[in-house]
Amino acid sequence: MSNQVFVKMENICKSFGTVRANHNVNFQVNQGEIHALLGENGAGKSTLMNMLSGFYKPDSGSIFIGDQPIVLHSPKDAIKYGVGMIHQHYKLVEVMSAKENITLGQKGSFLINPKKITQEIKAVAEKYGLPIDPDKKIYDMSIGEKQSVEILKVLYAGANILIMDEPTAVLTPQETEKLFVIMRKMAEMGCAIIIITHKLHEVMAVSDRVTILRKGETVTTVDTKSSSPKELTDLMVGAQVDLSIDRPQVKRGLESLKVNKLNAYDENKVHVLDDISFSMYSGEILGVAGVAGSGQKELCEAIAGLYPITSGEVIYDNENLVGHSPAEIIKKGITMSFIPEDRLGMGLVASMDMIDNYLIKDHHNQKGLFLKRKPIENLCNEMIHKLDIKTPSVFHPVKQLSGGNIQKVLIGREIETNPHILITAYAVRGLDINASHTIYDLVNEQKKKGVAVLFIGEDLDVLLELCDRIMVVCDGKVMGIVDAAQTSKEALGFMMAGQKMEVLHD
Amino acid sequence: MINMKKRTAIKPSQSILIRVTAVILAFITSSLFIALMGHNPLSVYSSMFDGAFGTHYRIIETLKVAIPIILASIGIMIAFKMKFWNIGGEGQILMGAFMATFFALQFDHLPKPLLLFFMFIGGFVGGGLWALIPAYFKEKYDTNETIITLMLNYIALKWITYLQYGPWKDPAAKGFPKIANFSDQAILPKLFDLHIGWIITLAIVIIISAMMKYSKWGYYITVIGESRDTARYSGINIKKTVISAVFISGGICGLVGFIQASAVEQTLSVGLSAGYGFTAIITTWLSALIPMIIIPASILFAALVKGGSFIQTAFQIPNSAAEVLQSMILFFVIGSEFFAKYTLAWHKKERSIK
Amino acid sequence: MTSFLISVVIAGTPLLFATLGEIITEKSGHLNLGVEGMMLVGAVAGFGFGIITGNPIVAILGAMVAGALTALIYGFLTITLRANQVVSGLALTIFGTGFSSYIGTNFIGKKMPDNIIEFYKPIEIPLLSKIPFIGQIFFNQDIFVYLGYLTVIALGIYLYKTNIGMNLRAIGENPSAADGAGIRVSWYKYVHILIGGALCGLGGAYLSVVEVPAWQDNITAGRGWIAIALVIFSKWNPYKAIFAAYFFGGLSIAGFRLQHLSIPQSLLDALPYLFTIVVLVISSMKKSQENAPPKGLSVPYFREER
């Protein structure tokens, strides 16, 4: 690792509408180093890097590569200066092969020369130890393979400054380890690598230096070796915070929902739910861990009556719910609340105000042809007060609220019905630490009330602290159900990667 | 350098202002073309206005055109609100007229109110059923409704042509291919010099705006239009809502057919829909899918139609010029929506100085 | 029978150009429902340039430029201003209908100069036209028809064998990915929407300059809409488009041929429209990963979207 400054960003400002995403941010990366960009959700990490990769234009400030001041108008310009970004949501064309994706936009001959390209790609792939089949279509690939394609795409374009936005979010702990090996190899070869993350242990494990952002501003840059997770957390959050999550001891109640041998296929005939069986108990939080796309979303929707089920049962109070629509389930007097992963795409209507969004659930309770909005207005005002929702008024479109407040509106609506069962999918995605803790507290409150909670999460640390039991899924199958207090992250990781474990019997 | 940014919110008053500005800009741009053709734009516009509103008679004539546009726009608005792109207004109007005519020709012995009532129902059901065809396939197989509704326009047209030249040809017309005129029983009465189609239209505008705003059904339509996933999640019966809404959408267009056949043409003919189904698409979009704004927008377009034919005689400008003017307005309004969603910021070119 | 099939190819040719034009447009992620409008503008321009200049080449070039300029309106609305593609396309058709009818009032009753008619007379291709049966149907046709074959092949190679074509497909599928790879998304979109417009204009010109050849209002009579359905039918593949276009060309003239069957003409005229619906429904019944519409179709792209 040399100490030569490779990239320098000075006094960068950027705002979206009224949201100030970056304010006078300063940032430097040296050649051959792995530099972590640490900050909470919403701290402005991705925004900053999107400016370095030409996706966004800064409102003010300057960027230097080497000593040269540069202005980036597009990703094309960034590529020219050797900057490549691997986005959190992969930017790949699904119907094309790895090869086509990698050569996309590259200067080449008029006609495509498939053989020559295959050779070139294989050469780059071997150099960095990235296994890949150039002719495989993206839609046939696993998430890990897709990530390899993304990395190769950037390397093939000749990038020596690599930005990786939350690259481990969708990987198992073991896959993450492999990725770190590749990252170190790239750094050794003289690349500068920037990894955006909010996971402290990854910062400690892989980076040479860390820059911490908070609320759109640079806090400081420190050497990883001379720092500690505790110090980094305090820098990241700004105040001394208690990071531990409560797990209130509640006496587990009766079985309230039993899922028995549930099977479902998606529209491409993929077996998305494969013989899933488990039970939920009142006063207990059952966590669900798994790599993204292992069937979590389908499981939630299947229980809520939104996903077509081929076989199996969902039993509530001796009655099978399979085959009933959500409206029928509600009419049976079962209050099941479901907080979907896609807040503004499924749980709420972005352009509607709080009242109309409240009606998304409440319309079932209203009799007659017309809707009564006045009583709902009062309920919403109560909710604003109770959950401390920051909004100008109940008549404000929900999309204009911050992520945390949007989530509060959604959860508030769902717990308002005093549910027996609460299903949450990625409830804290995109929220900062404080907002996340508010959500954990709300979920714990429900648990104390005797609600049976299904908590789908992505951060294993959170699952381990919050949940009573954790069910691990992989490829639509249950890999095991374990006691959260007695398991480890490594054990969960192996199960997420497909290793079966003993199912915890009650 | 121009930088583009997404706006956060826009007040309704701003949104209306942007649209009005767009319409004015469309007129200004069109006046350039009129000037190029060697006419004085101001005198062309003022004689268009004169042609549309100059006398009591002309006002009535303009309103006669506005009625079908308003009514068809209301129908189309319901479908558009769900992002169901019903561009089959023409066909639905014709099929509504066909069913109404069926009653008018077959049951002309019935007392007038009863016959008109049957024709009303016939028109509604005719248009509604015609619209159900694309709705069924859309819900069943997710088939593109835009093209089907459009194809059905042509099929309806060919069907009426067939009737006009074949089974329904009036033997009394001495070989001329036309369908028999309605008897007095089948003709809508007038109130204040204008056939009572205007009362029907007004009533429907009020009922539909109330339904869209206050009823469960209207709420469901809005949710489905905004996000089908949310609608599914909330337990709304999507199929039922879409099918009923498209039936009503087509039905209201069918009523246009009934009114035009009964009160204006007093028979059934291929020219009966007169492009109202298409014009209504423009006016619907122009009014941002708000029922109350549909009325002024439609009157504006009716005035363009009437004014257009007036200047044809006054200036020898072909009638189709009015159509070009209409599409200009539409272009500008569509384009103006950009300014409701984004703002532009002018930047001085920045240089990084070391 | 041969003479019927010859006229099938002729009737299918305007559909072919329009379908190819819409395929290339949709590949860039834009659903342009203004095909009918662009064809009409192309038709009136082709006819106008034909009778004014008396030059057959100028006539079709004029039609292409006119079609492309019409598409430019749509391009500006949907690319730069990110307007709703469905409504913009509809507006384009309304514009094309009005504009062509307005310009066309000057051309009613005018005759195409003889040299142009002569130029577009069927030309027998040596050897190929001697193939039994097929030869006379496909290789004793006018230049336009041959141009149609060439366009199909050129477009096929362009889309599937060249780097530019691959970039274009990527834009239609995932503009953000293409942008990230350094492809100039807006530029590509403009270019291909304009090419699409030019091809639609060409299709229109074939009607007014060669097939009819005279000006009449609404000369396309819904062919533009059928072309949009044919794009779906041919699964966005130019090679399949040629079969689709000729099949529908056949349907559209079946009316004249089947008159003796004592089915009324107007009902037979409804056949192509009816078949379009049938085809659409059938193609929507089976869906797959490949052969699907471009994923980015009718979604406006804004790089700084959050």
Coordinates of C-alpha atoms in Angstrom, one line a residue, chain A:
Chain A
M1 CA 0.0 0.0 0.0
S2 CA 1.5 3.3 -1.1
N3 CA 0.4 6.6 0.4
Q4 CA -0.1 8.3 -2.9
V5 CA -3.5 10.0 -3.0
F6 CA -5.5 8.6 -5.8
V7 CA -9.0 10.1 -5.4
K8 CA -9.8 13.3 -3.6
M9 CA -13.3 14.8 -3.2
E10 CA -13.5 18.3 -1.7
N11 CA -16.4 20.2 -0.2
I12 CA -19.0 18.1 -2.0
C13 CA -22.6 19.3 -1.7
K14 CA -25.7 17.6 -3.1
S15 CA -29.3 17.9 -2.2
F16 CA -32.4 16.2 -3.5
G17 CA -35.4 18.5 -3.2
T18 CA -35.3 19.7 0.4
V19 CA -33.1 16.7 1.5
R20 CA -29.5 17.6 2.0
A21 CA -27.7 14.4 1.2
N22 CA -24.2 15.6 1.2
H23 CA -22.9 18.8 2.8
N24 CA -19.2 19.9 2.4
V25 CA -18.0 16.3 2.3
N26 CA -14.3 15.6 2.1
F27 CA -12.9 12.3 1.2
Q28 CA -9.5 10.8 0.1
V29 CA -8.5 7.4 -1.0
N30 CA -4.9 6.2 -1.6
Q31 CA -3.7 3.8 -4.2
G32 CA -3.7 0.1 -3.2
E33 CA -5.9 0.6 -0.1
I34 CA -9.2 -0.7 0.8
H35 CA -11.1 2.2 2.2
A36 CA -14.4 1.8 4.0
L37 CA -17.1 4.4 3.8
L38 CA -19.1 4.0 7.0
G39 CA -22.3 5.6 7.9
E40 CA -25.9 4.9 8.8
N41 CA -28.6 4.6 6.3
G42 CA -29.2 8.0 5.0
A43 CA -25.8 9.3 5.9
G44 CA -25.0 10.1 2.3
K45 CA -22.6 7.3 1.4
S46 CA -24.2 6.1 -1.8
T47 CA -24.9 9.7 -2.9
L48 CA -21.2 10.6 -2.5
M49 CA -20.1 7.5 -4.5
N50 CA -22.8 8.1 -7.1
M51 CA -21.1 11.4 -7.7
L52 CA -17.7 9.8 -8.0
S53 CA -19.1 7.4 -10.5
G54 CA -20.8 10.0 -12.6
F55 CA -24.4 9.0 -11.9
Y56 CA -25.2 12.2 -9.9
K57 CA -23.8 15.7 -10.5
P58 CA -22.6 17.5 -7.4
D59 CA -24.3 20.8 -6.6
S60 CA -20.9 22.2 -5.7
G61 CA -17.4 20.9 -4.8
S62 CA -14.5 19.4 -6.7
I63 CA -13.2 15.9 -7.5
F64 CA -9.6 15.1 -8.2
I65 CA -8.1 11.9 -9.7
G66 CA -4.4 11.9 -9.1
D67 CA -3.7 15.6 -9.2
Q68 CA -6.0 16.3 -12.0
P69 CA -9.3 18.1 -11.3
I70 CA -12.1 16.5 -13.2
V71 CA -15.7 17.1 -14.0
L72 CA -17.9 14.0 -14.5
H73 CA -21.0 14.4 -16.6
S74 CA -21.9 10.8 -16.9
P75 CA -20.8 7.3 -15.9
K76 CA -19.0 7.3 -19.3
D77 CA -16.7 10.0 -18.1
A78 CA -16.1 8.2 -14.8
I79 CA -15.1 5.0 -16.7
K80 CA -12.7 7.1 -18.7
Y81 CA -10.9 8.1 -15.5
G82 CA -10.9 4.5 -14.3
V83 CA -13.8 4.7 -11.8
G84 CA -16.1 1.7 -11.7
M85 CA -19.0 1.3 -9.3
I86 CA -20.7 -2.0 -8.3
H87 CA -24.1 -0.9 -7.2
Q88 CA -26.1 -2.4 -4.4
H89 CA -28.8 -3.3 -6.9
Y90 CA -26.9 -4.9 -9.7
K91 CA -27.1 -3.1 -13.0
L92 CA -27.3 -6.1 -15.2
V93 CA -29.4 -6.9 -18.2
E94 CA -31.2 -10.1 -17.2
V95 CA -31.9 -11.6 -20.6
M96 CA -28.3 -11.2 -21.8
S97 CA -25.3 -13.4 -21.1
A98 CA -22.4 -12.6 -18.7
K99 CA -20.3 -11.9 -21.8
E100 CA -22.7 -9.4 -23.3
N101 CA -23.1 -7.6 -20.0
I102 CA -19.4 -7.3 -19.5
T103 CA -18.7 -5.9 -23.0
L104 CA -21.7 -3.6 -22.9
G105 CA -20.8 -0.1 -23.9
Q106 CA -17.2 -1.0 -24.6
K107 CA -15.4 0.3 -27.6
G108 CA -15.2 -2.6 -30.0
S109 CA -15.5 -3.6 -33.6
F110 CA -18.7 -3.0 -35.4
L111 CA -19.5 -6.7 -35.5
I112 CA -19.3 -8.7 -32.3
N113 CA -16.4 -11.2 -32.2
P114 CA -17.6 -13.7 -29.6
K115 CA -14.5 -15.9 -29.5
K116 CA -12.0 -13.1 -28.9
I117 CA -14.2 -11.6 -26.2
T118 CA -14.6 -14.9 -24.4
Q119 CA -10.8 -15.2 -24.2
E120 CA -10.3 -11.7 -23.0
I121 CA -12.9 -12.1 -20.3
K122 CA -11.4 -15.4 -19.2
A123 CA -8.0 -13.8 -18.9
V124 CA -9.3 -11.0 -16.6
A125 CA -11.3 -13.5 -14.6
E126 CA -8.3 -15.7 -13.9
K127 CA -6.1 -12.9 -13.0
Y128 CA -8.4 -11.9 -10.1
G129 CA -9.7 -15.4 -9.3
L130 CA -13.3 -14.8 -10.3
P131 CA -14.9 -17.9 -11.6
I132 CA -17.5 -17.3 -14.3
D133 CA -19.2 -18.8 -17.3
P134 CA -19.3 -16.1 -20.0
D135 CA -22.2 -17.6 -21.9
K136 CA -24.6 -18.1 -18.9
K137 CA -27.6 -15.8 -18.9
I138 CA -27.9 -13.5 -15.9
Y139 CA -31.4 -14.7 -15.1
D140 CA -30.0 -18.2 -14.6
M141 CA -27.4 -17.0 -12.1
S142 CA -27.2 -17.0 -8.3
I143 CA -26.6 -13.8 -6.5
G144 CA -22.9 -14.5 -6.0
E145 CA -22.4 -15.2 -9.7
K146 CA -24.2 -12.0 -10.6
Q147 CA -21.8 -10.1 -8.3
S148 CA -18.8 -11.7 -10.0
V149 CA -20.2 -10.5 -13.3
E150 CA -20.5 -7.0 -11.9
I151 CA -17.0 -7.0 -10.7
L152 CA -15.6 -8.4 -13.9
K153 CA -17.6 -5.8 -15.9
V154 CA -15.8 -3.0 -14.0
L155 CA -12.4 -4.7 -14.2
Y156 CA -12.8 -5.4 -17.9
A157 CA -13.5 -1.7 -18.5
G158 CA -10.1 -1.1 -17.0
A159 CA -11.2 0.5 -13.7
N160 CA -8.6 0.9 -11.0
I161 CA -10.9 2.7 -8.6
L162 CA -13.6 0.3 -7.5
I163 CA -16.6 1.4 -5.5
M164 CA -18.6 -1.4 -3.9
D165 CA -22.0 -0.3 -2.5
E166 CA -23.0 -2.7 0.3
P167 CA -21.5 -5.7 -1.5
T168 CA -22.2 -8.1 1.3
A169 CA -25.8 -7.3 1.9
V170 CA -27.0 -10.3 -0.1
L171 CA -24.2 -12.7 0.7
T172 CA -23.8 -15.4 3.3
P173 CA -20.9 -14.9 5.8
Q174 CA -18.9 -17.5 3.9
E175 CA -19.4 -15.8 0.5
T176 CA -18.5 -12.5 2.1
E177 CA -15.2 -14.0 3.2
K178 CA -14.5 -15.1 -0.4
L179 CA -15.3 -11.6 -1.6
F180 CA -12.9 -10.1 0.9
V181 CA -10.1 -12.3 -0.5
I182 CA -10.8 -11.0 -4.0
M183 CA -10.9 -7.4 -2.8
R184 CA -7.5 -7.8 -1.1
K185 CA -6.1 -9.3 -4.3
M186 CA -7.4 -6.3 -6.3
A187 CA -5.8 -3.9 -3.8
E188 CA -2.5 -5.7 -4.1
M189 CA -2.6 -5.2 -7.8
G190 CA -2.8 -1.5 -7.3
C191 CA -6.5 -0.7 -7.3
A192 CA -8.1 1.6 -4.9
I193 CA -11.2 0.0 -3.4
I194 CA -14.0 1.8 -1.6
I195 CA -16.5 -0.3 0.2
I196 CA -19.7 1.3 1.4
T197 CA -21.1 -0.4 4.4
H198 CA -22.8 0.1 7.7
K199 CA -21.6 -3.2 9.2
L200 CA -18.8 -2.6 11.7
H201 CA -17.3 -6.1 11.7
E202 CA -16.7 -5.9 7.9
V203 CA -15.0 -2.6 8.3
M204 CA -12.7 -4.1 10.9
A205 CA -12.1 -7.2 8.8
V206 CA -11.3 -5.8 5.4
S207 CA -10.4 -2.1 5.4
D208 CA -7.2 -0.2 5.8
R209 CA -8.8 3.1 6.6
V210 CA -12.3 4.3 7.4
T211 CA -14.1 7.5 6.6
I212 CA -17.2 8.1 8.6
L213 CA -20.2 10.1 7.4
R214 CA -23.0 11.3 9.5
K215 CA -26.1 13.1 8.3
G216 CA -24.4 14.0 5.0
E217 CA -21.2 15.4 6.6
T218 CA -17.7 13.9 7.0
V219 CA -17.0 13.1 10.6
T220 CA -13.4 11.9 10.3
T221 CA -11.1 9.4 8.7
V222 CA -9.2 6.9 10.9
D223 CA -6.9 4.0 10.5
T224 CA -8.8 0.8 11.0
K225 CA -6.1 -0.8 13.1
S226 CA -6.0 2.0 15.6
S227 CA -9.7 2.1 16.0
S228 CA -12.4 -0.1 17.6
P229 CA -16.0 -1.0 16.8
K230 CA -17.1 0.9 19.8
E231 CA -15.3 4.1 18.7
L232 CA -16.6 3.7 15.1
T233 CA -20.1 3.4 16.3
D234 CA -19.9 6.4 18.4
L235 CA -18.5 8.4 15.5
M236 CA -21.2 7.0 13.2
V237 CA -24.1 7.7 15.4
G238 CA -22.8 10.9 17.0
A239 CA -23.6 10.2 20.5
Q240 CA -22.8 7.5 22.9
V241 CA -25.5 5.0 22.1
D242 CA -26.7 1.8 23.6
L243 CA -26.6 -0.5 20.6
S244 CA -28.0 -3.5 22.3
I245 CA -31.5 -4.6 21.4
D246 CA -33.9 -5.8 24.1
R247 CA -35.2 -9.3 24.3
P248 CA -37.9 -9.0 26.9
Q249 CA -38.6 -12.3 28.6
V250 CA -42.2 -13.2 27.9
K251 CA -43.7 -16.5 28.7
R252 CA -44.4 -18.2 25.5
G253 CA -48.1 -18.7 24.9
L254 CA -50.1 -21.2 22.8
E255 CA -49.5 -22.1 19.2
S256 CA -51.3 -19.5 17.2
L257 CA -50.4 -20.3 13.7
K258 CA -49.1 -23.5 12.2
V259 CA -47.7 -23.8 8.7
N260 CA -47.6 -27.3 7.4
K261 CA -45.8 -28.5 4.3
L262 CA -46.4 -25.4 2.3
N263 CA -45.4 -25.6 -1.4
A264 CA -45.6 -22.9 -4.1
Y265 CA -44.2 -22.2 -7.5
D266 CA -43.5 -18.8 -9.1
E267 CA -44.5 -17.9 -12.7
N268 CA -41.3 -19.4 -14.1
K269 CA -42.1 -22.7 -12.4
V270 CA -39.4 -22.2 -9.8
H271 CA -40.1 -24.1 -6.5
V272 CA -40.1 -21.0 -4.3
L273 CA -41.6 -22.6 -1.2
D274 CA -40.5 -26.2 -0.7
D275 CA -42.3 -28.1 2.1
I276 CA -42.1 -25.3 4.6
S277 CA -43.3 -26.2 8.1
F278 CA -43.1 -24.3 11.3
S279 CA -45.2 -22.9 14.1
M280 CA -45.7 -19.5 15.6
Y281 CA -46.5 -18.9 19.3
S282 CA -48.1 -16.0 20.9
G283 CA -45.6 -13.9 22.8
E284 CA -42.7 -15.0 20.7
I285 CA -40.7 -13.5 17.9
L286 CA -39.7 -16.0 15.3
G287 CA -36.9 -14.6 13.1
V288 CA -36.4 -15.7 9.5
A289 CA -32.8 -15.6 8.2
G290 CA -31.7 -16.3 4.6
V291 CA -30.0 -14.9 1.6
A292 CA -32.3 -12.5 -0.2
G293 CA -34.6 -14.3 -2.5
S294 CA -34.7 -17.6 -0.6
G295 CA -38.5 -17.5 -0.4
Q296 CA -39.0 -15.0 2.4
K297 CA -41.2 -12.7 0.4
E298 CA -43.3 -15.6 -1.0
L299 CA -43.7 -17.1 2.5
C300 CA -45.1 -13.9 3.9
E301 CA -47.4 -13.4 1.0
A302 CA -48.5 -17.0 1.1
I303 CA -49.5 -16.7 4.8
A304 CA -51.3 -13.4 4.1
G305 CA -53.3 -15.1 1.4
L306 CA -51.6 -13.2 -1.4
Y307 CA -49.5 -15.9 -3.0
P308 CA -50.9 -18.9 -4.9
I309 CA -50.2 -22.1 -2.9
T310 CA -49.9 -25.5 -4.6
S311 CA -50.2 -27.6 -1.5
G312 CA -49.9 -27.4 2.3
E313 CA -51.8 -25.8 5.1
V314 CA -51.7 -22.6 7.1
I315 CA -53.7 -23.4 10.2
Y316 CA -55.2 -20.8 12.5
D317 CA -57.5 -21.9 15.3
N318 CA -58.1 -25.3 13.7
E319 CA -59.0 -23.7 10.4
N320 CA -57.0 -23.9 7.2
L321 CA -56.5 -20.5 5.6
V322 CA -55.1 -21.7 2.3
G323 CA -57.4 -20.8 -0.6
H324 CA -58.9 -17.8 1.2
S325 CA -58.4 -14.3 0.0
P326 CA -57.2 -11.6 2.4
A327 CA -60.7 -10.2 2.5
E328 CA -62.1 -13.6 3.6
I329 CA -59.4 -14.0 6.2
I330 CA -60.3 -10.7 7.6
K331 CA -64.0 -11.6 7.6
K332 CA -63.2 -14.7 9.6
G333 CA -62.2 -12.3 12.4
I334 CA -58.5 -13.2 12.2
T335 CA -56.4 -10.1 12.5
M336 CA -53.2 -10.7 10.8
S337 CA -51.0 -7.8 10.1
F338 CA -48.4 -7.9 7.4
I339 CA -45.7 -5.3 6.9
P340 CA -44.4 -6.0 3.4
E341 CA -40.9 -5.5 2.3
D342 CA -41.9 -3.0 -0.4
R343 CA -43.3 -0.2 1.7
L344 CA -44.3 2.2 -1.0
G345 CA -45.0 -0.4 -3.6
M346 CA -47.2 -2.7 -1.7
G347 CA -47.9 -1.6 1.9
L348 CA -48.8 2.0 1.1
V349 CA -49.8 4.1 -1.9
A350 CA -47.1 6.7 -2.2
S351 CA -49.2 9.5 -3.6
M352 CA -52.0 9.2 -1.2
D353 CA -52.2 10.9 2.2
M354 CA -52.2 9.2 5.6
I355 CA -56.0 8.9 5.8
D356 CA -56.4 7.2 2.4
N357 CA -53.5 4.9 3.3
Y358 CA -55.1 4.0 6.5
L359 CA -58.2 3.0 4.5
I360 CA -56.2 0.4 2.7
K361 CA -56.9 -1.8 5.7
D362 CA -59.9 -0.1 7.2
H363 CA -62.1 -0.2 4.1
H364 CA -63.1 -3.7 5.1
N365 CA -64.6 -2.5 8.3
Q366 CA -66.7 0.2 6.7
K367 CA -70.2 -0.6 5.7
G368 CA -72.1 0.8 2.8
L369 CA -71.3 2.4 -0.5
F370 CA -69.4 5.4 0.8
L371 CA -66.3 5.8 2.9
K372 CA -66.2 7.7 6.1
R373 CA -63.0 9.6 6.3
K374 CA -63.6 11.8 9.4
P375 CA -63.1 9.1 12.1
I376 CA -60.0 8.0 10.3
E377 CA -58.6 11.5 10.4
N378 CA -58.9 11.4 14.2
L379 CA -57.3 7.9 14.3
C380 CA -54.4 9.1 12.2
N381 CA -53.8 12.2 14.4
E382 CA -53.7 9.9 17.4
M383 CA -51.2 7.7 15.6
I384 CA -49.0 10.7 14.8
H385 CA -49.0 11.6 18.4
K386 CA -48.4 8.1 19.8
L387 CA -45.7 7.0 17.4
D388 CA -44.2 10.5 17.1
I389 CA -44.6 10.6 13.3
K390 CA -43.1 13.7 11.7
T391 CA -45.5 14.9 9.0
P392 CA -47.0 18.3 8.2
S393 CA -50.5 16.9 8.4
V394 CA -52.6 13.8 7.8
F395 CA -53.4 15.2 4.3
H396 CA -49.8 15.0 3.2
P397 CA -48.8 12.4 0.6
V398 CA -46.8 9.7 2.4
K399 CA -44.0 9.6 -0.1
Q400 CA -42.8 12.9 1.1
L401 CA -42.1 11.6 4.5
S402 CA -38.7 10.2 5.5
G403 CA -38.1 6.5 5.4
G404 CA -38.5 6.1 9.1
N405 CA -41.7 8.0 9.3
I406 CA -43.1 6.1 6.3
Q407 CA -42.4 2.9 8.1
K408 CA -44.1 4.2 11.3
V409 CA -47.2 5.0 9.3
L410 CA -47.2 1.5 8.0
I411 CA -46.5 -0.3 11.3
G412 CA -48.9 2.1 13.1
R413 CA -51.7 1.1 10.8
E414 CA -51.0 -2.6 11.1
I415 CA -50.7 -2.7 14.9
E416 CA -53.8 -0.4 15.3
T417 CA -56.0 -3.4 14.5
N418 CA -54.6 -5.3 17.6
P419 CA -53.4 -8.2 15.5
H420 CA -53.0 -11.8 16.7
I421 CA -50.3 -12.3 14.3
L422 CA -47.7 -9.8 13.0
I423 CA -45.6 -10.5 9.9
T424 CA -42.8 -8.1 9.1
A425 CA -40.5 -8.3 6.2
Y426 CA -37.3 -6.3 6.3
A427 CA -38.9 -3.8 8.7
V428 CA -35.8 -1.7 9.2
R429 CA -34.5 -1.6 5.7
G430 CA -33.2 1.8 4.9
L431 CA -33.7 3.2 8.3
D432 CA -31.1 4.8 10.5
I433 CA -30.1 3.3 13.9
N434 CA -32.5 5.4 16.0
A435 CA -35.4 4.7 13.7
S436 CA -34.5 1.0 13.7
H437 CA -34.6 0.9 17.4
T438 CA -38.0 2.5 17.5
I439 CA -39.2 -0.3 15.3
Y440 CA -37.6 -3.0 17.4
D441 CA -39.3 -1.5 20.5
L442 CA -42.7 -1.5 18.7
V443 CA -42.2 -5.1 17.7
N444 CA -41.2 -6.0 21.3
E445 CA -44.3 -4.3 22.6
Q446 CA -46.4 -6.4 20.4
K447 CA -44.6 -9.5 21.7
K448 CA -45.4 -8.5 25.3
K449 CA -49.0 -8.1 24.4
G450 CA -49.0 -11.8 23.3
V451 CA -48.8 -11.3 19.6
A452 CA -47.1 -14.0 17.5
V453 CA -44.4 -12.2 15.4
L454 CA -42.7 -13.4 12.3
F455 CA -39.7 -11.1 11.7
I456 CA -37.9 -11.4 8.4
G457 CA -34.5 -9.8 8.7
E458 CA -31.2 -9.3 6.9
D459 CA -28.8 -8.3 9.6
L460 CA -27.9 -11.5 11.5
D461 CA -26.7 -9.5 14.5
V462 CA -30.2 -8.0 14.9
L463 CA -31.9 -11.3 14.5
L464 CA -29.7 -12.9 17.1
E465 CA -30.5 -10.2 19.6
L466 CA -34.1 -9.6 19.0
C467 CA -35.7 -12.9 18.2
D468 CA -36.5 -15.9 20.4
R469 CA -36.1 -18.5 17.7
I470 CA -34.6 -18.2 14.2
M471 CA -35.7 -20.1 11.2
V472 CA -33.2 -20.3 8.4
V473 CA -34.4 -20.6 4.8
C474 CA -32.4 -21.4 1.6
D475 CA -33.9 -22.0 -1.8
G476 CA -37.4 -22.1 -0.4
K477 CA -36.6 -24.8 2.1
V478 CA -36.3 -24.6 5.9
M479 CA -32.7 -25.4 6.8
G480 CA -33.4 -25.4 10.5
I481 CA -35.1 -23.6 13.4
V482 CA -32.7 -22.7 16.2
D483 CA -32.7 -21.0 19.6
A484 CA -31.4 -17.5 19.1
A485 CA -29.7 -17.4 22.4
Q486 CA -27.7 -20.5 21.7
T487 CA -26.7 -20.2 18.1
S488 CA -23.9 -18.3 16.4
K489 CA -23.6 -16.3 13.3
E490 CA -21.4 -18.9 11.7
A491 CA -23.9 -21.6 12.2
L492 CA -26.6 -19.4 10.7
G493 CA -24.3 -18.7 7.8
F494 CA -23.8 -22.4 7.0
M495 CA -27.5 -22.9 7.0
M496 CA -28.1 -19.9 4.8
A497 CA -25.7 -21.5 2.3
G498 CA -27.8 -24.7 2.3
Q499 CA -26.5 -26.9 5.1
K500 CA -29.3 -28.6 7.0
M501 CA -29.3 -28.4 10.8
E502 CA -31.3 -30.1 13.4
V503 CA -34.7 -28.6 13.6
L504 CA -35.4 -27.3 17.1
H505 CA -38.2 -29.3 18.7
D506 CA -40.1 -27.4 21.2

